[in-house]
PDB file of C-alpha atoms in Angstrom:
ATOM      1  CA  MET R   1     -78.417 142.535 171.657  1.00  0.00           C
ATOM      2  CA  TYR R   2     -78.392 139.207 169.849  1.00  0.00           C
ATOM      3  CA  ILE R   3     -79.932 136.176 171.426  1.00  0.00           C
ATOM      4  CA  LYS R   4     -78.309 132.689 170.943  1.00  0.00           C
ATOM      5  CA  LYS R   5     -80.496 131.532 168.215  1.00  0.00           C
ATOM      6  CA  GLU R   6     -79.941 134.794 166.085  1.00  0.00           C
ATOM      7  CA  VAL R   7     -76.237 134.456 166.642  1.00  0.00           C
ATOM      8  CA  THR R   8     -76.321 130.726 165.685  1.00  0.00           C
ATOM      9  CA  ASP R   9     -78.287 131.549 162.544  1.00  0.00           C
ATOM     10  CA  SER R  10     -75.795 134.244 161.488  1.00  0.00           C
ATOM     11  CA  PHE R  11     -73.157 131.526 160.704  1.00  0.00           C
ATOM     12  CA  ASP R  12     -73.460 131.822 157.107  1.00  0.00           C
ATOM     13  CA  VAL R  13     -72.827 135.521 157.141  1.00  0.00           C
ATOM     14  CA  SER R  14     -70.017 135.172 159.714  1.00  0.00           C
ATOM     15  CA  PHE R  15     -68.123 132.538 157.770  1.00  0.00           C
ATOM     16  CA  MET R  16     -67.822 133.129 154.023  1.00  0.00           C
ATOM     17  CA  PHE R  17     -65.033 131.442 152.124  1.00  0.00           C
ATOM     18  CA  ALA R  18     -63.585 133.943 149.425  1.00  0.00           C
ATOM     19  CA  PRO R  19     -62.566 132.054 146.353  1.00  0.00           C
ATOM     20  CA  GLY R  20     -60.151 134.818 145.543  1.00  0.00           C
ATOM     21  CA  ILE R  21     -58.187 133.597 148.875  1.00  0.00           C
ATOM     22  CA  THR R  22     -58.883 129.759 148.910  1.00  0.00           C
ATOM     23  CA  GLY R  23     -58.422 129.303 145.137  1.00  0.00           C
ATOM     24  CA  PRO R  24     -54.827 130.607 144.764  1.00  0.00           C
ATOM     25  CA  ILE R  25     -53.590 128.561 147.760  1.00  0.00           C
ATOM     26  CA  GLY R  26     -53.152 125.508 145.658  1.00  0.00           C
ATOM     27  CA  ASP R  27     -50.995 127.489 143.143  1.00  0.00           C
ATOM     28  CA  TYR R  28     -48.418 127.913 145.854  1.00  0.00           C
ATOM     29  CA  LYS R  29     -48.081 124.386 147.177  1.00  0.00           C
ATOM     30  CA  GLY R  30     -44.262 124.384 146.494  1.00  0.00           C
ATOM     31  CA  PHE R  31     -43.838 127.037 149.048  1.00  0.00           C
ATOM     32  CA  TYR R  32     -46.229 125.827 151.799  1.00  0.00           C
ATOM     33  CA  SER R  33     -45.147 123.846 154.721  1.00  0.00           C
ATOM     34  CA  ASP R  34     -46.706 122.868 158.007  1.00  0.00           C
ATOM     35  CA  ASP R  35     -44.259 125.223 159.713  1.00  0.00           C
ATOM     36  CA  ILE R  36     -45.403 128.215 157.700  1.00  0.00           C
ATOM     37  CA  VAL R  37     -49.148 127.268 158.385  1.00  0.00           C
ATOM     38  CA  ASP R  38     -48.461 126.936 162.016  1.00  0.00           C
ATOM     39  CA  ARG R  39     -46.911 130.361 161.973  1.00  0.00           C
ATOM     40  CA  ILE R  40     -49.754 131.926 160.091  1.00  0.00           C
ATOM     41  CA  TYR R  41     -52.140 130.205 162.512  1.00  0.00           C
ATOM     42  CA  ASN R  42     -50.478 131.448 165.667  1.00  0.00           C
ATOM     43  CA  THR R  43     -49.823 135.168 164.365  1.00  0.00           C
ATOM     44  CA  TYR R  44     -53.063 135.861 163.055  1.00  0.00           C
ATOM     45  CA  LYS R  45     -55.444 135.023 165.754  1.00  0.00           C
ATOM     46  CA  LEU R  46     -59.099 136.166 165.352  1.00  0.00           C
ATOM     47  CA  PRO R  47     -61.248 137.481 168.046  1.00  0.00           C
ATOM     48  CA  ILE R  48     -63.457 134.557 167.758  1.00  0.00           C
ATOM     49  CA  GLN R  49     -61.529 131.428 167.131  1.00  0.00           C
ATOM     50  CA  VAL R  50     -63.659 128.479 166.150  1.00  0.00           C
ATOM     51  CA  CYS R  51     -61.161 126.765 163.814  1.00  0.00           C
ATOM     52  CA  ASP R  52     -58.588 124.827 165.893  1.00  0.00           C
ATOM     53  CA  LYS R  53     -55.073 124.354 164.340  1.00  0.00           C
ATOM     54  CA  LYS R  54     -55.916 120.725 163.354  1.00  0.00           C
ATOM     55  CA  LEU R  55     -59.006 121.828 161.256  1.00  0.00           C
ATOM     56  CA  PHE R  56     -56.876 124.871 159.837  1.00  0.00           C
ATOM     57  CA  LEU R  57     -54.166 122.384 158.617  1.00  0.00           C
ATOM     58  CA  GLU R  58     -56.848 120.243 157.137  1.00  0.00           C
ATOM     59  CA  ILE R  59     -58.069 123.158 155.197  1.00  0.00           C
ATOM     60  CA  VAL R  60     -54.878 124.088 153.859  1.00  0.00           C
ATOM     61  CA  HIS R  61     -53.817 120.485 153.023  1.00  0.00           C
ATOM     62  CA  SER R  62     -57.093 119.995 151.239  1.00  0.00           C
ATOM     63  CA  LEU R  63     -56.510 123.178 149.290  1.00  0.00           C
ATOM     64  CA  LEU R  64     -53.009 122.078 148.356  1.00  0.00           C
ATOM     65  CA  ASP R  65     -54.059 118.504 147.174  1.00  0.00           C
ATOM     66  CA  ASN R  66     -57.079 119.661 145.535  1.00  0.00           C
ATOM     67  CA  THR R  67     -59.490 117.855 147.657  1.00  0.00           C
ATOM     68  CA  TYR R  68     -61.033 120.787 149.397  1.00  0.00           C
ATOM     69  CA  ASP R  69     -64.879 120.435 149.856  1.00  0.00           C
ATOM     70  CA  GLU R  70     -66.251 123.708 151.069  1.00  0.00           C
ATOM     71  CA  ASN R  71     -69.427 122.115 152.317  1.00  0.00           C
ATOM     72  CA  LYS R  72     -67.647 119.608 154.462  1.00  0.00           C
ATOM     73  CA  ILE R  73     -65.407 122.248 155.964  1.00  0.00           C
ATOM     74  CA  LYS R  74     -68.379 124.583 156.533  1.00  0.00           C
ATOM     75  CA  GLN R  75     -70.118 121.723 158.277  1.00  0.00           C
ATOM     76  CA  LYS R  76     -67.256 121.357 160.609  1.00  0.00           C
ATOM     77  CA  LEU R  77     -66.952 125.017 161.363  1.00  0.00           C
ATOM     78  CA  ARG R  78     -70.653 125.303 161.846  1.00  0.00           C
ATOM     79  CA  ILE R  79     -70.471 122.665 164.696  1.00  0.00           C
ATOM     80  CA  ARG R  80     -67.621 124.491 166.344  1.00  0.00           C
ATOM     81  CA  TYR R  81     -69.431 127.748 165.931  1.00  0.00           C
ATOM     82  CA  LYS R  82     -72.524 126.324 167.699  1.00  0.00           C
ATOM     83  CA  GLN R  83     -70.354 125.145 170.502  1.00  0.00           C
ATOM     84  CA  PHE R  84     -68.809 128.476 170.871  1.00  0.00           C
ATOM     85  CA  VAL R  85     -72.306 130.226 170.859  1.00  0.00           C
ATOM     86  CA  GLU R  86     -73.448 127.671 173.557  1.00  0.00           C
ATOM     87  CA  SER R  87     -70.401 128.333 175.732  1.00  0.00           C
ATOM     88  CA  LEU R  88     -71.124 132.026 175.920  1.00  0.00           C
ATOM     89  CA  SER R  89     -74.031 131.541 178.502  1.00  0.00           C
ATOM     90  CA  ARG R  90     -72.046 129.484 180.697  1.00  0.00           C
TER      91      ARG R  90
END
């Protein structure tokens, strides 16, 4: 069984961004809309959801307008992940 520190330290393994997925999103910006992103977010719920809808939209918009900064996004997700792990013991 994992302890909180081990789980927290596993963030980089748990959240890897596949360039094959994030890269092509910008190529389809003519097809994306906030409604589609909203539908995707609500349809494909993950068992552990640390990315709220606002951050998900921020990620998609940054991919579409070519301002995506993986380090910035990973830092935001890391904070939420730590909060999630902390909430498990409550």
